[in-house]
């Protein structure tokens, strides 16, 4: 009996590989390696936009004297005040105030870093005043001398402004 160590044509089968190294698995292995490399390199992170701190403010303004009609004052005067970071609300509301006076209630949104409430209050309180009187009024308001001041302010439309609500957005 003669035993041949040479494989016969029937014994050689290209499709059968007992160790799993056929061409299809080699392609799959390359695809798996490429997928692992993609996962290993993180995608570039998108820069987050900085969060801008904003607040919603509701204010109440009283007229300087009882004869002033403040019903249209929001549209004609107050909404025309422009400060960077200030957005006025759509409408103002007239309400009954103390001593038979009417008050004007209005709102705005502000960027906390750009706008100070005192600046808005001063801008509203000096409506109708000359620039010289407005500057004098603001200086007296800051130093506390305004409370003892008894003279009239010609042209002044708004007597006082106060913040009725302040909420972070």
PDB file of C-alpha atoms in Angstrom:
ATOM      1  CA  UNK A   1       0.000   0.000   0.000  1.00  0.00           C
ATOM      2  CA  UNK A   2       1.290   3.336  -1.066  1.00  0.00           C
ATOM      3  CA  UNK A   3       0.409   6.438   0.868  1.00  0.00           C
ATOM      4  CA  UNK A   4       0.831   9.705  -0.886  1.00  0.00           C
ATOM      5  CA  UNK A   5       1.414  12.872   1.034  1.00  0.00           C
ATOM      6  CA  UNK A   6       0.274  14.982  -1.861  1.00  0.00           C
ATOM      7  CA  UNK A   7      -3.321  16.190  -1.588  1.00  0.00           C
ATOM      8  CA  UNK A   8      -5.603  15.019  -4.279  1.00  0.00           C
ATOM      9  CA  UNK A   9      -7.818  17.335  -6.332  1.00  0.00           C
ATOM     10  CA  UNK A  10     -10.855  16.159  -4.394  1.00  0.00           C
ATOM     11  CA  UNK A  11      -9.175  16.860  -1.073  1.00  0.00           C
ATOM     12  CA  UNK A  12      -8.266  20.436  -1.984  1.00  0.00           C
ATOM     13  CA  UNK A  13     -11.326  22.587  -1.388  1.00  0.00           C
ATOM     14  CA  UNK A  14     -10.798  26.328  -1.665  1.00  0.00           C
ATOM     15  CA  UNK A  15     -14.114  27.129  -0.021  1.00  0.00           C
ATOM     16  CA  UNK A  16     -13.450  25.082   3.066  1.00  0.00           C
ATOM     17  CA  UNK A  17     -11.084  26.556   5.603  1.00  0.00           C
ATOM     18  CA  UNK A  18     -11.132  24.923   8.978  1.00  0.00           C
ATOM     19  CA  UNK A  19      -9.284  27.808  10.691  1.00  0.00           C
ATOM     20  CA  UNK A  20     -11.597  30.659   9.550  1.00  0.00           C
ATOM     21  CA  UNK A  21      -9.165  32.476   7.294  1.00  0.00           C
ATOM     22  CA  UNK A  22     -11.216  32.654   4.115  1.00  0.00           C
ATOM     23  CA  UNK A  23     -11.339  35.831   2.050  1.00  0.00           C
ATOM     24  CA  UNK A  24     -14.785  36.964   3.334  1.00  0.00           C
ATOM     25  CA  UNK A  25     -13.659  36.971   6.953  1.00  0.00           C
ATOM     26  CA  UNK A  26     -10.525  38.904   6.027  1.00  0.00           C
ATOM     27  CA  UNK A  27     -12.732  41.617   4.493  1.00  0.00           C
ATOM     28  CA  UNK A  28     -14.945  41.580   7.594  1.00  0.00           C
ATOM     29  CA  UNK A  29     -11.885  41.833   9.814  1.00  0.00           C
ATOM     30  CA  UNK A  30     -10.652  44.883   7.895  1.00  0.00           C
ATOM     31  CA  UNK A  31     -14.069  46.517   8.209  1.00  0.00           C
ATOM     32  CA  UNK A  32     -14.118  45.831  11.946  1.00  0.00           C
ATOM     33  CA  UNK A  33     -10.635  47.316  12.350  1.00  0.00           C
ATOM     34  CA  UNK A  34     -11.663  50.445  10.403  1.00  0.00           C
ATOM     35  CA  UNK A  35     -14.767  50.827  12.586  1.00  0.00           C
ATOM     36  CA  UNK A  36     -12.667  50.510  15.752  1.00  0.00           C
ATOM     37  CA  UNK A  37     -10.262  53.169  14.505  1.00  0.00           C
ATOM     38  CA  UNK A  38     -13.158  55.547  13.801  1.00  0.00           C
ATOM     39  CA  UNK A  39     -14.468  54.978  17.321  1.00  0.00           C
ATOM     40  CA  UNK A  40     -11.023  55.455  18.802  1.00  0.00           C
ATOM     41  CA  UNK A  41     -10.696  58.942  17.290  1.00  0.00           C
ATOM     42  CA  UNK A  42     -13.381  61.098  18.912  1.00  0.00           C
ATOM     43  CA  UNK A  43     -15.219  63.481  16.627  1.00  0.00           C
ATOM     44  CA  UNK A  44     -14.376  67.141  17.125  1.00  0.00           C
ATOM     45  CA  UNK A  45     -16.554  68.646  19.828  1.00  0.00           C
ATOM     46  CA  UNK A  46     -18.899  71.413  18.853  1.00  0.00           C
ATOM     47  CA  UNK A  47     -18.259  74.603  20.721  1.00  0.00           C
ATOM     48  CA  UNK A  48     -21.090  75.397  23.065  1.00  0.00           C
ATOM     49  CA  UNK A  49     -22.510  78.854  22.827  1.00  0.00           C
ATOM     50  CA  UNK A  50     -22.036  80.773  26.040  1.00  0.00           C
ATOM     51  CA  UNK A  51     -25.162  80.990  28.141  1.00  0.00           C
ATOM     52  CA  UNK A  52     -26.399  84.563  28.399  1.00  0.00           C
ATOM     53  CA  UNK A  53     -28.049  85.282  31.727  1.00  0.00           C
ATOM     54  CA  UNK A  54     -31.353  87.035  31.148  1.00  0.00           C
ATOM     55  CA  UNK A  55     -34.084  88.302  33.403  1.00  0.00           C
ATOM     56  CA  UNK A  56     -37.701  89.270  33.002  1.00  0.00           C
ATOM     57  CA  UNK A  57     -38.611  92.515  34.768  1.00  0.00           C
ATOM     58  CA  UNK A  58     -42.023  94.049  35.434  1.00  0.00           C
ATOM     59  CA  UNK A  59     -42.110  97.725  36.392  1.00  0.00           C
ATOM     60  CA  UNK A  60     -44.741 100.185  37.523  1.00  0.00           C
ATOM     61  CA  UNK A  61     -44.567 103.885  36.691  1.00  0.00           C
ATOM     62  CA  UNK A  62     -46.647 106.647  38.248  1.00  0.00           C
ATOM     63  CA  UNK A  63     -47.210 110.002  36.539  1.00  0.00           C
ATOM     64  CA  UNK A  64     -45.425 113.082  37.826  1.00  0.00           C
ATOM     65  CA  UNK A  65     -48.726 114.813  38.437  1.00  0.00           C
ATOM     66  CA  UNK A  66     -52.393 113.831  38.364  1.00  0.00           C
ATOM     67  CA  UNK A  67     -53.064 115.709  35.116  1.00  0.00           C
ATOM     68  CA  UNK A  68     -50.670 113.569  33.064  1.00  0.00           C
ATOM     69  CA  UNK A  69     -52.355 110.955  30.903  1.00  0.00           C
ATOM     70  CA  UNK A  70     -50.099 107.928  30.886  1.00  0.00           C
ATOM     71  CA  UNK A  71     -52.299 105.635  28.831  1.00  0.00           C
ATOM     72  CA  UNK A  72     -50.269 106.172  25.621  1.00  0.00           C
ATOM     73  CA  UNK A  73     -46.943 106.899  27.315  1.00  0.00           C
ATOM     74  CA  UNK A  74     -45.602 103.359  26.931  1.00  0.00           C
ATOM     75  CA  UNK A  75     -45.867 103.369  23.135  1.00  0.00           C
ATOM     76  CA  UNK A  76     -44.908 107.015  22.607  1.00  0.00           C
ATOM     77  CA  UNK A  77     -42.038 107.401  25.094  1.00  0.00           C
ATOM     78  CA  UNK A  78     -40.931 104.357  27.072  1.00  0.00           C
ATOM     79  CA  UNK A  79     -40.540 101.877  24.182  1.00  0.00           C
ATOM     80  CA  UNK A  80     -38.308 104.412  22.426  1.00  0.00           C
ATOM     81  CA  UNK A  81     -35.648 104.103  25.152  1.00  0.00           C
ATOM     82  CA  UNK A  82     -32.839 102.024  23.682  1.00  0.00           C
ATOM     83  CA  UNK A  83     -30.229 100.303  25.838  1.00  0.00           C
ATOM     84  CA  UNK A  84     -27.998  97.480  24.598  1.00  0.00           C
ATOM     85  CA  UNK A  85     -29.353  94.227  26.076  1.00  0.00           C
ATOM     86  CA  UNK A  86     -32.870  95.607  26.733  1.00  0.00           C
ATOM     87  CA  UNK A  87     -35.987  94.307  24.966  1.00  0.00           C
ATOM     88  CA  UNK A  88     -39.313  95.929  25.803  1.00  0.00           C
ATOM     89  CA  UNK A  89     -42.499  93.923  26.183  1.00  0.00           C
ATOM     90  CA  UNK A  90     -45.241  94.245  23.571  1.00  0.00           C
ATOM     91  CA  UNK A  91     -47.665  96.468  25.508  1.00  0.00           C
ATOM     92  CA  UNK A  92     -48.107  98.471  28.667  1.00  0.00           C
ATOM     93  CA  UNK A  93     -51.157  98.232  30.916  1.00  0.00           C
ATOM     94  CA  UNK A  94     -52.866 101.085  32.713  1.00  0.00           C
ATOM     95  CA  UNK A  95     -54.113 100.250  36.200  1.00  0.00           C
ATOM     96  CA  UNK A  96     -55.674 102.153  39.086  1.00  0.00           C
ATOM     97  CA  UNK A  97     -53.075 103.313  41.581  1.00  0.00           C
ATOM     98  CA  UNK A  98     -53.149 104.950  44.988  1.00  0.00           C
ATOM     99  CA  UNK A  99     -54.846 108.311  45.608  1.00  0.00           C
ATOM    100  CA  UNK A 100     -56.869 108.096  42.379  1.00  0.00           C
ATOM    101  CA  UNK A 101     -53.765 108.135  40.170  1.00  0.00           C
ATOM    102  CA  UNK A 102     -53.336 105.759  37.284  1.00  0.00           C
ATOM    103  CA  UNK A 103     -50.211 103.680  37.009  1.00  0.00           C
ATOM    104  CA  UNK A 104     -48.541 102.206  33.979  1.00  0.00           C
ATOM    105  CA  UNK A 105     -47.393  98.591  34.264  1.00  0.00           C
ATOM    106  CA  UNK A 106     -44.916  97.363  31.657  1.00  0.00           C
ATOM    107  CA  UNK A 107     -42.329  94.667  31.217  1.00  0.00           C
ATOM    108  CA  UNK A 108     -38.992  94.041  29.599  1.00  0.00           C
ATOM    109  CA  UNK A 109     -36.316  91.396  29.247  1.00  0.00           C
ATOM    110  CA  UNK A 110     -32.716  92.286  30.037  1.00  0.00           C
ATOM    111  CA  UNK A 111     -29.301  90.708  29.649  1.00  0.00           C
ATOM    112  CA  UNK A 112     -27.943  90.749  33.190  1.00  0.00           C
ATOM    113  CA  UNK A 113     -24.351  91.519  32.180  1.00  0.00           C
ATOM    114  CA  UNK A 114     -25.266  94.503  29.996  1.00  0.00           C
ATOM    115  CA  UNK A 115     -28.186  96.246  31.713  1.00  0.00           C
ATOM    116  CA  UNK A 116     -28.613  97.584  35.227  1.00  0.00           C
ATOM    117  CA  UNK A 117     -32.103  98.201  36.554  1.00  0.00           C
ATOM    118  CA  UNK A 118     -31.104 101.634  37.853  1.00  0.00           C
ATOM    119  CA  UNK A 119     -30.269 102.702  34.297  1.00  0.00           C
ATOM    120  CA  UNK A 120     -33.741 101.725  33.096  1.00  0.00           C
ATOM    121  CA  UNK A 121     -35.428 103.432  36.052  1.00  0.00           C
ATOM    122  CA  UNK A 122     -33.467 106.644  35.471  1.00  0.00           C
ATOM    123  CA  UNK A 123     -34.158 106.612  31.734  1.00  0.00           C
ATOM    124  CA  UNK A 124     -37.898 106.292  32.365  1.00  0.00           C
ATOM    125  CA  UNK A 125     -37.991 108.854  35.180  1.00  0.00           C
ATOM    126  CA  UNK A 126     -36.317 111.600  33.105  1.00  0.00           C
ATOM    127  CA  UNK A 127     -38.710 111.321  30.162  1.00  0.00           C
ATOM    128  CA  UNK A 128     -39.773 114.762  28.974  1.00  0.00           C
ATOM    129  CA  UNK A 129     -36.980 116.594  30.821  1.00  0.00           C
ATOM    130  CA  UNK A 130     -34.275 118.705  29.211  1.00  0.00           C
ATOM    131  CA  UNK A 131     -30.834 117.057  29.075  1.00  0.00           C
ATOM    132  CA  UNK A 132     -29.493 119.460  31.724  1.00  0.00           C
ATOM    133  CA  UNK A 133     -32.397 118.778  34.100  1.00  0.00           C
ATOM    134  CA  UNK A 134     -32.123 115.053  33.431  1.00  0.00           C
ATOM    135  CA  UNK A 135     -28.420 115.034  34.312  1.00  0.00           C
ATOM    136  CA  UNK A 136     -29.077 117.028  37.494  1.00  0.00           C
ATOM    137  CA  UNK A 137     -31.974 114.730  38.422  1.00  0.00           C
ATOM    138  CA  UNK A 138     -29.888 111.560  37.929  1.00  0.00           C
ATOM    139  CA  UNK A 139     -27.000 112.968  39.978  1.00  0.00           C
ATOM    140  CA  UNK A 140     -29.343 113.942  42.809  1.00  0.00           C
ATOM    141  CA  UNK A 141     -30.988 110.513  42.635  1.00  0.00           C
ATOM    142  CA  UNK A 142     -27.641 108.724  42.974  1.00  0.00           C
ATOM    143  CA  UNK A 143     -26.451 110.860  45.891  1.00  0.00           C
ATOM    144  CA  UNK A 144     -29.766 110.731  47.770  1.00  0.00           C
ATOM    145  CA  UNK A 145     -30.358 114.491  47.582  1.00  0.00           C
ATOM    146  CA  UNK A 146     -33.524 114.033  45.533  1.00  0.00           C
ATOM    147  CA  UNK A 147     -35.709 113.255  48.550  1.00  0.00           C
ATOM    148  CA  UNK A 148     -35.151 116.735  50.018  1.00  0.00           C
ATOM    149  CA  UNK A 149     -35.553 118.539  46.684  1.00  0.00           C
ATOM    150  CA  UNK A 150     -38.886 120.389  46.573  1.00  0.00           C
ATOM    151  CA  UNK A 151     -38.756 122.321  43.302  1.00  0.00           C
ATOM    152  CA  UNK A 152     -40.766 121.291  40.238  1.00  0.00           C
ATOM    153  CA  UNK A 153     -39.154 119.544  37.292  1.00  0.00           C
ATOM    154  CA  UNK A 154     -40.541 121.165  34.139  1.00  0.00           C
ATOM    155  CA  UNK A 155     -41.588 118.713  31.444  1.00  0.00           C
ATOM    156  CA  UNK A 156     -41.196 115.664  33.682  1.00  0.00           C
ATOM    157  CA  UNK A 157     -43.690 112.946  32.741  1.00  0.00           C
ATOM    158  CA  UNK A 158     -43.003 110.099  35.174  1.00  0.00           C
ATOM    159  CA  UNK A 159     -42.896 110.604  38.926  1.00  0.00           C
ATOM    160  CA  UNK A 160     -41.560 107.288  40.156  1.00  0.00           C
ATOM    161  CA  UNK A 161     -40.703 103.893  38.735  1.00  0.00           C
ATOM    162  CA  UNK A 162     -40.452 100.762  40.805  1.00  0.00           C
ATOM    163  CA  UNK A 163     -39.664  97.150  40.014  1.00  0.00           C
ATOM    164  CA  UNK A 164     -42.633  94.941  40.863  1.00  0.00           C
ATOM    165  CA  UNK A 165     -41.156  91.594  39.781  1.00  0.00           C
ATOM    166  CA  UNK A 166     -37.757  90.281  38.723  1.00  0.00           C
ATOM    167  CA  UNK A 167     -37.347  86.733  37.432  1.00  0.00           C
ATOM    168  CA  UNK A 168     -34.384  84.909  35.905  1.00  0.00           C
ATOM    169  CA  UNK A 169     -35.102  83.449  32.490  1.00  0.00           C
TER     170      UNK A 169
END
